PDB file of C-alpha atoms and ligand atoms in Angstrom:
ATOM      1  CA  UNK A   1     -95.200 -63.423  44.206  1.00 90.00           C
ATOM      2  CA  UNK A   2     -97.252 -62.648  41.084  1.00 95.00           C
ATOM      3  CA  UNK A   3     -95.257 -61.488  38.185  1.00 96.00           C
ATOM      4  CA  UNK A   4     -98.028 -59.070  37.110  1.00 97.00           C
ATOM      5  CA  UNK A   5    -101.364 -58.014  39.069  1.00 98.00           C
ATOM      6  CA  UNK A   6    -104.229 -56.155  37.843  1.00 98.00           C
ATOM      7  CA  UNK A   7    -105.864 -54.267  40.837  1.00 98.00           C
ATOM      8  CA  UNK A   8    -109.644 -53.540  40.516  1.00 98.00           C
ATOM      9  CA  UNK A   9    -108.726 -52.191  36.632  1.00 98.00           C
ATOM     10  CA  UNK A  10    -111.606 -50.497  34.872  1.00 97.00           C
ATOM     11  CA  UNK A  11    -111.171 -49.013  31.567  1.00 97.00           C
ATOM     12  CA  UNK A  12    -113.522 -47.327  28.725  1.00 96.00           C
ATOM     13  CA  UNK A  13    -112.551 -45.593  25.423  1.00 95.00           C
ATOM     14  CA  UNK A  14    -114.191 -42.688  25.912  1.00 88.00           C
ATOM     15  CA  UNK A  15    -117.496 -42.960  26.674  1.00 77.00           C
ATOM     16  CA  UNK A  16    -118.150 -46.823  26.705  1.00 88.00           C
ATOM     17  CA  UNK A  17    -117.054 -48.911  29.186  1.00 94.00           C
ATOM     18  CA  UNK A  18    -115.268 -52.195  28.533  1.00 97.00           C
ATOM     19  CA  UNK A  19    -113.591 -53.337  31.653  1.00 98.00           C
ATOM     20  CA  UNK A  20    -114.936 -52.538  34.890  1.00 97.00           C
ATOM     21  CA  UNK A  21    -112.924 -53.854  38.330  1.00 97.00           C
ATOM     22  CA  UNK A  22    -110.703 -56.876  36.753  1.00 98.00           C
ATOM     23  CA  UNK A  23    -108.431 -58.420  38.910  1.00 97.00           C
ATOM     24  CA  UNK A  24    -105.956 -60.681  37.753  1.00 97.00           C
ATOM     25  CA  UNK A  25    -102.745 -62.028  39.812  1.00 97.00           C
ATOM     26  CA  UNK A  26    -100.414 -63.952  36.893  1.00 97.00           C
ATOM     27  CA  UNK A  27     -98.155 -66.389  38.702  1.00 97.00           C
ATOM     28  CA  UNK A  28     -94.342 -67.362  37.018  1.00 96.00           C
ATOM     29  CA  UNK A  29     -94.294 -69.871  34.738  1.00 95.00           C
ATOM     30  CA  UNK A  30     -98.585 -69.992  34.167  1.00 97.00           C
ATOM     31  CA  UNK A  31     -99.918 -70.625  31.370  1.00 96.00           C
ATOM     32  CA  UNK A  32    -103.240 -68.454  30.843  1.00 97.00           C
ATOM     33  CA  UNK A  33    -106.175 -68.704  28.486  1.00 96.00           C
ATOM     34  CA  UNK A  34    -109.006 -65.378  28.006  1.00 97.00           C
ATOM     35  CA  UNK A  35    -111.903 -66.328  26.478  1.00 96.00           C
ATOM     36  CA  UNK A  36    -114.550 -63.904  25.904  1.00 95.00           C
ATOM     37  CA  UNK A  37    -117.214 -63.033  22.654  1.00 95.00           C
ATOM     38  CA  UNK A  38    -116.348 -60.805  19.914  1.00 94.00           C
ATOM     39  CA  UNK A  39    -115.894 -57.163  21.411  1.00 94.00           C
ATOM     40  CA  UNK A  40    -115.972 -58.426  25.289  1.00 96.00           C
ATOM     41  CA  UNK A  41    -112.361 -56.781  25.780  1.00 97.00           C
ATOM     42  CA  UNK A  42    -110.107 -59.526  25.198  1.00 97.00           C
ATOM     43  CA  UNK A  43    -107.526 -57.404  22.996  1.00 96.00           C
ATOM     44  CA  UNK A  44    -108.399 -54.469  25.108  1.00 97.00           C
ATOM     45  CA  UNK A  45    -107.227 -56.443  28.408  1.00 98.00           C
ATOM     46  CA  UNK A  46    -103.937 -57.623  26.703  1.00 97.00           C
ATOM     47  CA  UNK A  47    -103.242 -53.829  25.841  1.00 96.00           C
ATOM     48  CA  UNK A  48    -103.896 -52.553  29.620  1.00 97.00           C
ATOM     49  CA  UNK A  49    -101.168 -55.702  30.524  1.00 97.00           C
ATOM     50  CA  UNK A  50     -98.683 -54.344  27.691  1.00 95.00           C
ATOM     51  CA  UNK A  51     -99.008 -50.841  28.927  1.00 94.00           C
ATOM     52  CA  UNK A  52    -100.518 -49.914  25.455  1.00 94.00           C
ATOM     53  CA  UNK A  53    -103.442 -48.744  27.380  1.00 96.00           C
ATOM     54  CA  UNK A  54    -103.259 -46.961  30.828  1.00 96.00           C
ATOM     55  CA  UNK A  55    -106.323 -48.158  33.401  1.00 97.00           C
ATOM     56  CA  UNK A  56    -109.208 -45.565  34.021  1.00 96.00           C
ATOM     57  CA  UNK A  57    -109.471 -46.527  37.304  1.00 96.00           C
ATOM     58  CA  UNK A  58    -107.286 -49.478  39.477  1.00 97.00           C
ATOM     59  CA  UNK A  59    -103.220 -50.374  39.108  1.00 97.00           C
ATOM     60  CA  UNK A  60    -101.740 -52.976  37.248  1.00 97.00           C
ATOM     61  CA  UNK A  61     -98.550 -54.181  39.070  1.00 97.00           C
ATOM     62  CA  UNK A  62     -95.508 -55.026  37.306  1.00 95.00           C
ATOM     63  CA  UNK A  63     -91.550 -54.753  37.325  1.00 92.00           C
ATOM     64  CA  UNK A  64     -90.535 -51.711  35.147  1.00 89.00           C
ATOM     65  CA  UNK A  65     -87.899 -54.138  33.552  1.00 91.00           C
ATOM     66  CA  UNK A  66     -90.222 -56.600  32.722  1.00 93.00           C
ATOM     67  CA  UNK A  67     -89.911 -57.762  29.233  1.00 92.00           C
ATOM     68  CA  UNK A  68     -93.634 -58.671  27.477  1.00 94.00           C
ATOM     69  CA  UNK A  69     -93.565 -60.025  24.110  1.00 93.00           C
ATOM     70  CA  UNK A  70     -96.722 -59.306  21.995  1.00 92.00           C
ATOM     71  CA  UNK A  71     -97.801 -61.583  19.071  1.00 89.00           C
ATOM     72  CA  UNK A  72    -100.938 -58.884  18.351  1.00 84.00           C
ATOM     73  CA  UNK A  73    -104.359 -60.443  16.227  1.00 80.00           C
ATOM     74  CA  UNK A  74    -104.039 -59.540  12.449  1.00 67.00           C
ATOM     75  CA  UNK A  75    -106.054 -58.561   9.968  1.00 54.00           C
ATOM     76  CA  UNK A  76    -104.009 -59.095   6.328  1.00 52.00           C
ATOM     77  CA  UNK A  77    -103.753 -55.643   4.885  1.00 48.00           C
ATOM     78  CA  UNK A  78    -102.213 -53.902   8.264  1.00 54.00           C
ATOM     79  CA  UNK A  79     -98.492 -54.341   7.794  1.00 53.00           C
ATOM     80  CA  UNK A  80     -99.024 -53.900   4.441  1.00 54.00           C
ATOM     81  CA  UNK A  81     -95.813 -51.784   3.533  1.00 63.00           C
ATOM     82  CA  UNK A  82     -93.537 -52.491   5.878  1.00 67.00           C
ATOM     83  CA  UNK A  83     -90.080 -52.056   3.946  1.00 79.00           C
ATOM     84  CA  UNK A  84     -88.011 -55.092   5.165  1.00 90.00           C
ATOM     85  CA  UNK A  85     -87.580 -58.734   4.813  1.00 93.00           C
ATOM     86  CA  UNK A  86     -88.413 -61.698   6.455  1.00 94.00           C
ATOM     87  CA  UNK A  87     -85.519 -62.195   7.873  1.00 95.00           C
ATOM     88  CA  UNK A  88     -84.743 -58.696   8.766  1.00 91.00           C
ATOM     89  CA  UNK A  89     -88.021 -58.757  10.832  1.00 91.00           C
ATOM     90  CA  UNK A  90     -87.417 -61.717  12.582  1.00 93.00           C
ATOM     91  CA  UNK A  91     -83.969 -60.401  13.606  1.00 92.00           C
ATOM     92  CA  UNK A  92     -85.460 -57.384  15.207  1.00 90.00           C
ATOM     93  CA  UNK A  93     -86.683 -59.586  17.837  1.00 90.00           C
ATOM     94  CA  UNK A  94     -82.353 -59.749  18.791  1.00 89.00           C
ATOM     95  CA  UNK A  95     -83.300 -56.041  20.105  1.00 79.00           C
ATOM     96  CA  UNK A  96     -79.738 -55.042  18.654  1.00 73.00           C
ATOM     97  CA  UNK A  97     -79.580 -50.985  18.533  1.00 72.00           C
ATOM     98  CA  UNK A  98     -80.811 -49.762  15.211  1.00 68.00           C
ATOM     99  CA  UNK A  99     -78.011 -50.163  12.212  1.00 67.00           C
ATOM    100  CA  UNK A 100     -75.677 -52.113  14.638  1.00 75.00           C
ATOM    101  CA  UNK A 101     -73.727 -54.755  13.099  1.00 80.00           C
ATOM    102  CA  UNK A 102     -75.893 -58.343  13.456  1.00 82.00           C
ATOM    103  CA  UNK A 103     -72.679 -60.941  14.322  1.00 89.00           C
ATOM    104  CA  UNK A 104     -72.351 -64.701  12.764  1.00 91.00           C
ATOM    105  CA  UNK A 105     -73.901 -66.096  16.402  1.00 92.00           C
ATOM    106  CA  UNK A 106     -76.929 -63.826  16.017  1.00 92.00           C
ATOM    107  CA  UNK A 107     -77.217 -64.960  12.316  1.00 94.00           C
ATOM    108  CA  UNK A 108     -77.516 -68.768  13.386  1.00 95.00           C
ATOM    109  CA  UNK A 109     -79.922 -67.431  15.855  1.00 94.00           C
ATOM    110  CA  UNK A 110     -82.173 -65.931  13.663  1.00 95.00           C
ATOM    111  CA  UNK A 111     -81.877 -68.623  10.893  1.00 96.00           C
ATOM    112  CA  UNK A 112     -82.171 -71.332  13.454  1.00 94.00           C
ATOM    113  CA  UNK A 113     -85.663 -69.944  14.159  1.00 92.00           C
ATOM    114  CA  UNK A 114     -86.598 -69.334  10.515  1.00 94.00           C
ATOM    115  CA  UNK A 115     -86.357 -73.236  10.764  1.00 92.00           C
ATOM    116  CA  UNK A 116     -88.404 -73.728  13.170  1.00 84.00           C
ATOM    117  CA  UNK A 117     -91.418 -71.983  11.174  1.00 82.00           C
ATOM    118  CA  UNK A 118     -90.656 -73.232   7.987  1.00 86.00           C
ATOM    119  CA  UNK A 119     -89.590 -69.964   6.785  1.00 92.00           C
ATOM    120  CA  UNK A 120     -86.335 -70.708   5.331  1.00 96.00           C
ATOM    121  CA  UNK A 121     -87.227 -70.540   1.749  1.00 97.00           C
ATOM    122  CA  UNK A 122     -88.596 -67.167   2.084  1.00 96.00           C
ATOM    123  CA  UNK A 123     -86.070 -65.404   4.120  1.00 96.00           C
ATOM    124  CA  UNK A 124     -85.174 -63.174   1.495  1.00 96.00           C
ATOM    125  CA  UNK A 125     -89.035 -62.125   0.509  1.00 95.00           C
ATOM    126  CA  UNK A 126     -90.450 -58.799   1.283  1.00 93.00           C
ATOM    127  CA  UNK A 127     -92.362 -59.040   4.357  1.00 91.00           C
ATOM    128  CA  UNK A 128     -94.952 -57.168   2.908  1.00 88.00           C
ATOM    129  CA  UNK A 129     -95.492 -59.527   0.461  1.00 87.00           C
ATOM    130  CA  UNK A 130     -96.352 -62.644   2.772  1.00 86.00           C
ATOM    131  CA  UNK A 131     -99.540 -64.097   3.136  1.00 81.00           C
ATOM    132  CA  UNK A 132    -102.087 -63.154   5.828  1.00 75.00           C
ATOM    133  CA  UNK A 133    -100.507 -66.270   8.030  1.00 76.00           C
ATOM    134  CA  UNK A 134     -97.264 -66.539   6.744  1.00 83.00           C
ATOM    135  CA  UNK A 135     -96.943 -62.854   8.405  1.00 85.00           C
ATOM    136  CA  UNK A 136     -98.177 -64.476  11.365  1.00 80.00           C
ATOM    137  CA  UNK A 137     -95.746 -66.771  11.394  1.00 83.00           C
ATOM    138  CA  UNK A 138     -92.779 -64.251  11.083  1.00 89.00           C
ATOM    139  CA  UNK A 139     -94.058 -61.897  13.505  1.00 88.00           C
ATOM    140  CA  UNK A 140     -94.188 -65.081  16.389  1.00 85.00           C
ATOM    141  CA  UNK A 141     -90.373 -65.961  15.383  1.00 89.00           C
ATOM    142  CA  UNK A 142     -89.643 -62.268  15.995  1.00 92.00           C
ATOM    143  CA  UNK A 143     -90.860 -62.461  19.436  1.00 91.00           C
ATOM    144  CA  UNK A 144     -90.018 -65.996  20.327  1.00 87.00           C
ATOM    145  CA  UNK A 145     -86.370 -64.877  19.231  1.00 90.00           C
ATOM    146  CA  UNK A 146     -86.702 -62.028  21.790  1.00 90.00           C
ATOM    147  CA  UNK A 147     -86.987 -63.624  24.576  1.00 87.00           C
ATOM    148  CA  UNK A 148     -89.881 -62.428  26.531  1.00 91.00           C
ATOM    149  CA  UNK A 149     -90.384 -63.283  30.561  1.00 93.00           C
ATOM    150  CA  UNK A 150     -94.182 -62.906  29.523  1.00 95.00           C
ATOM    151  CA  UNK A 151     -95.790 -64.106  26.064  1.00 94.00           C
ATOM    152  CA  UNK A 152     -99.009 -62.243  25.370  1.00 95.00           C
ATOM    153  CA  UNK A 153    -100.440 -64.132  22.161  1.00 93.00           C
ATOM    154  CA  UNK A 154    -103.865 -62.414  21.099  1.00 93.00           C
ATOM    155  CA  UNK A 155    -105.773 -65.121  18.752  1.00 90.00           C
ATOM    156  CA  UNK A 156    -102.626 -65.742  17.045  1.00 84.00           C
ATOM    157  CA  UNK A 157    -103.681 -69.052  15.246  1.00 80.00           C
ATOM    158  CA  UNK A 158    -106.183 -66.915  13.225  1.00 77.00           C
ATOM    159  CA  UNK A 159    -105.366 -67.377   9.388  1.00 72.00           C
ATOM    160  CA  UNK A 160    -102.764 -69.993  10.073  1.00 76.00           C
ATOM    161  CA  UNK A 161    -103.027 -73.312   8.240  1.00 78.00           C
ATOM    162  CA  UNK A 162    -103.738 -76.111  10.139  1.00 83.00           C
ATOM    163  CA  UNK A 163    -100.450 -77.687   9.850  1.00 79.00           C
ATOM    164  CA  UNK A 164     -98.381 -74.162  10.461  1.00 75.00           C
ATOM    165  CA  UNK A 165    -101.009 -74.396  13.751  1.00 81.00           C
ATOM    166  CA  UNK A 166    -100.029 -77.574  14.788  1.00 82.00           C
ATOM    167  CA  UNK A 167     -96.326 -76.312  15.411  1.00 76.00           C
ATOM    168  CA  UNK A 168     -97.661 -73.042  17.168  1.00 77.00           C
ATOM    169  CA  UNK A 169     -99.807 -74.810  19.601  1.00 83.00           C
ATOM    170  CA  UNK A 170     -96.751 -77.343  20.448  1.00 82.00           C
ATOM    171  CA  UNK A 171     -94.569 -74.352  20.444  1.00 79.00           C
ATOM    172  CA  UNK A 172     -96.378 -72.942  23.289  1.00 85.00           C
ATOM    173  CA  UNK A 173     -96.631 -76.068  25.187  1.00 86.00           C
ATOM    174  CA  UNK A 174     -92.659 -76.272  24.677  1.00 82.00           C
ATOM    175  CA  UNK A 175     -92.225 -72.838  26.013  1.00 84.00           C
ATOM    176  CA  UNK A 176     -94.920 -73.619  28.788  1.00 89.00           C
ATOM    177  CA  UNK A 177     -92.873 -76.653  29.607  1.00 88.00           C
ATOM    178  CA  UNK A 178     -89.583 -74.329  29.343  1.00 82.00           C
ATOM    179  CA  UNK A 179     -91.384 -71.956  32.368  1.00 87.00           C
ATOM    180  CA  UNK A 180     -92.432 -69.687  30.565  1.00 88.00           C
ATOM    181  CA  UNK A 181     -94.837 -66.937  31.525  1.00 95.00           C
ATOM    182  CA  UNK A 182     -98.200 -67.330  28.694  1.00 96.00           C
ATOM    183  CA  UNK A 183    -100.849 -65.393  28.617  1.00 96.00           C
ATOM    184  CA  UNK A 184    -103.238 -66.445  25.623  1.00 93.00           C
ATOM    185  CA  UNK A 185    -106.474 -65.292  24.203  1.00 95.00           C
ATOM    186  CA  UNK A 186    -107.930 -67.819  22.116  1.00 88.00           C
ATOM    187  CA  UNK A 187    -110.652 -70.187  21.036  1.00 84.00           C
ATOM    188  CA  UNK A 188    -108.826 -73.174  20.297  1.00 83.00           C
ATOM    189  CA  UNK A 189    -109.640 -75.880  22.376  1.00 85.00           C
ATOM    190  CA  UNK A 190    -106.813 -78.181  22.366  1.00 81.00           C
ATOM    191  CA  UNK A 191    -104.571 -75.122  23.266  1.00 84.00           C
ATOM    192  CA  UNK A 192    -106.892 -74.308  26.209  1.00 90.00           C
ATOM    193  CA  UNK A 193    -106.954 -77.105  27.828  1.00 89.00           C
ATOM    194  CA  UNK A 194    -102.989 -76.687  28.011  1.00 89.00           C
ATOM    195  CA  UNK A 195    -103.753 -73.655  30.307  1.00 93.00           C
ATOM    196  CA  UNK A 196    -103.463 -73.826  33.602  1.00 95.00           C
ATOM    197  CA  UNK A 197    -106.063 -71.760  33.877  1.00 96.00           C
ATOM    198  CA  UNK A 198    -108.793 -69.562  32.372  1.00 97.00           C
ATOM    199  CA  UNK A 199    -110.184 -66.963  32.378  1.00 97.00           C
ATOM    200  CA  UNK A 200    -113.424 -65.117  30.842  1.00 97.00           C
ATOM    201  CA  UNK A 201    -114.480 -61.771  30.164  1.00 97.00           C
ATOM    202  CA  UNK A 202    -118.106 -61.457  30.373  1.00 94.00           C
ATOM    203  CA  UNK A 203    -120.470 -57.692  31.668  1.00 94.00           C
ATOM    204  CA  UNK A 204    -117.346 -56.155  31.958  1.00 96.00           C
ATOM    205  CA  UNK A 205    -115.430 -58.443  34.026  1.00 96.00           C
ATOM    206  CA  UNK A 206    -113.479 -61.330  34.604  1.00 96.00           C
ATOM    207  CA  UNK A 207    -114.273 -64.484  36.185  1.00 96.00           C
ATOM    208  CA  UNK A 208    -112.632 -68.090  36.210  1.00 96.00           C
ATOM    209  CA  UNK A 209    -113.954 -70.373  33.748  1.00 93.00           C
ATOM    210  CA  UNK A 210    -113.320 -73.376  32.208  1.00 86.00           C
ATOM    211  CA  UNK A 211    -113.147 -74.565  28.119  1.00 79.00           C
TER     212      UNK A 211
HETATM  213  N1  ATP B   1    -109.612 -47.907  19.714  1.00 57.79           N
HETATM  214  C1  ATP B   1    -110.887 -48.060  20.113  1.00 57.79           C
HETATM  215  N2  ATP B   1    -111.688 -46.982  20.280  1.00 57.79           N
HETATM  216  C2  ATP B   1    -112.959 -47.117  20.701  1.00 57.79           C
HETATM  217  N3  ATP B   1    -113.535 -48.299  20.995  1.00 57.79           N
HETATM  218  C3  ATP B   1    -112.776 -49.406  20.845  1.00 57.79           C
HETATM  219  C4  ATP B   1    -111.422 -49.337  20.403  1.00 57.79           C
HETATM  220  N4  ATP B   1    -110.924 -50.607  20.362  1.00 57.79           N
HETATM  221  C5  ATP B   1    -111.932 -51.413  20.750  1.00 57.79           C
HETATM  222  N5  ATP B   1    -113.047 -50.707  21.049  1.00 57.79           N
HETATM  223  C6  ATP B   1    -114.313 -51.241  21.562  1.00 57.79           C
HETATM  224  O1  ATP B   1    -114.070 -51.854  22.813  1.00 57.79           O
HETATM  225  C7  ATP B   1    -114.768 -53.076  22.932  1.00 57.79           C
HETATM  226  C8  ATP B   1    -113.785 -54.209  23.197  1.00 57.79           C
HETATM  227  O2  ATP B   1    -112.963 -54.392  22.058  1.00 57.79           O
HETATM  228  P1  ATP B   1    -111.826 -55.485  21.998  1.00 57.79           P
HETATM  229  O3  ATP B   1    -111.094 -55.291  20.731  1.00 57.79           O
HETATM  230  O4  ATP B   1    -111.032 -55.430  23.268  1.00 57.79           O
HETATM  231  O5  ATP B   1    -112.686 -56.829  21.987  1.00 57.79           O
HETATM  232  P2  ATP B   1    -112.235 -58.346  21.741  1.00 57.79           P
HETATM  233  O6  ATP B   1    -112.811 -59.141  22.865  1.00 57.79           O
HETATM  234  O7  ATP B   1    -110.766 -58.415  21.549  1.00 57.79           O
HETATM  235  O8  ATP B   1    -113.011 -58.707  20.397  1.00 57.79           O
HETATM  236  P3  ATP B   1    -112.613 -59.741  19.209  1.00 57.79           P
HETATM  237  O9  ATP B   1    -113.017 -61.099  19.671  1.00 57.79           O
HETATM  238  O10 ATP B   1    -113.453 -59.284  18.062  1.00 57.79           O
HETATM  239  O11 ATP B   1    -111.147 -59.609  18.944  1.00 57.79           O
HETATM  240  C9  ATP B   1    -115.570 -53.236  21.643  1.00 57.79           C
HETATM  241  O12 ATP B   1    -116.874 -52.774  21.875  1.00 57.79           O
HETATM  242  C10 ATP B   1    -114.840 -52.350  20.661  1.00 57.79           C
HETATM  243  O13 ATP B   1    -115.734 -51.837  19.714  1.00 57.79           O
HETATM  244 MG1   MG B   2    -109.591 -58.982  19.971  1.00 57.79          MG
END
């Protein structure tokens, strides 16, 4: 059984058309790649999948209590005064209730994956005043820390240096390895030949492809 299904989805903003009859079936535990050139839909396909977006046309199937994580693409200046700090963003992803209390085992949670991202030292710094990928890098702890059945990463190595890269790509492997559901729009190689499979969006549509 599919954990999400796209049923002959079309979609347009508007007037223009972007998406016309995609069907997708995404399988536990796959790993998925979207390719696609610049304005072809990928971002607008991940937002259908999140619900962001509702279909013109067509059904996307899914269990109401699924949980999606969403690692959206950046550009530097959109977060840009976001009140909080690092590590206050990264423990939103503990999806505690607004102003409850966060406990010592949620602490070593949160710091634990501060680790993992190198982003220790600048726990205590303003969110807003991170770097275009250091952002990055906070807002994929958030949602790693969350705990998603489905990761939906849309080009999330963009403005990341190489080496900060290096531990994304084998980050997603590890949490491809764990079972974990991926879906991935990229145009990293090495990451896509991870995938178990791939996808690209091309007149509107999408068809099976390779990297
Ligand atoms: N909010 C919006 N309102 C109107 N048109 C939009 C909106 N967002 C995107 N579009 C248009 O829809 C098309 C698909 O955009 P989308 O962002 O999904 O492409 P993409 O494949 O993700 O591109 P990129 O590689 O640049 O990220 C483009 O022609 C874009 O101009
Ligand atoms: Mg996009």
């Amino acid at each position: 059984m599919p954990i999400l299904e796209l049923k002959n989805v079309s979609f347009g903003y508007t007037q223009n058309l972007v998406l016309e009859n995609v069907n997708l079936k995404v399988e536990p535990g796959q790993f998925i790649g979207i390719i696609g050139v610049n304005g072809s839909g990928k971002s607008t396909l991940l937002k259908l999948i999140l619900g962001i977006l509702k279909p013109t046309k067509g059904e996307i199937i899914k269990d109401k209590k699924l949980n999606i994580g969403y690692v959206n693409q950046t550009t530097s200046t959109e977060e840009g005064s976001f009140p909080a700090t690092v590590f206050e963003v990264v423990a939103l992803g503990l999806k505690k209730r607004p102003f409850s209390y966060i406990n010592f085992k949620d602490k070593k949670r949160v710091l634990k994956t501060l680790e993992l991202f190198s982003l220790t030292m600048l726990k205590n710094r303003s969110f807003s005043a991170l770097s275009g990928g250091q952002a990055q890098k906070v807002k994929i702890a958030k949602v790693l820390l969350s705990n998603p059945d489905i990761i939906v990463f849309d080009e999330p190595t963009t403005g990341i240096d190489a080496e900060s890269e290096e531990i994304l790509i084998e980050m997603i492997k590890h949490l491809h390895a764990m079972k974990k559901t991926i879906i991935f729009v990229s145009h990293d190689k090495e990451t896509l030949l991870a995938c178990d499979k791939i996808y690209k969006i091309s007149d509107y549509t999408l068809e099976e492809s390779h990297v």
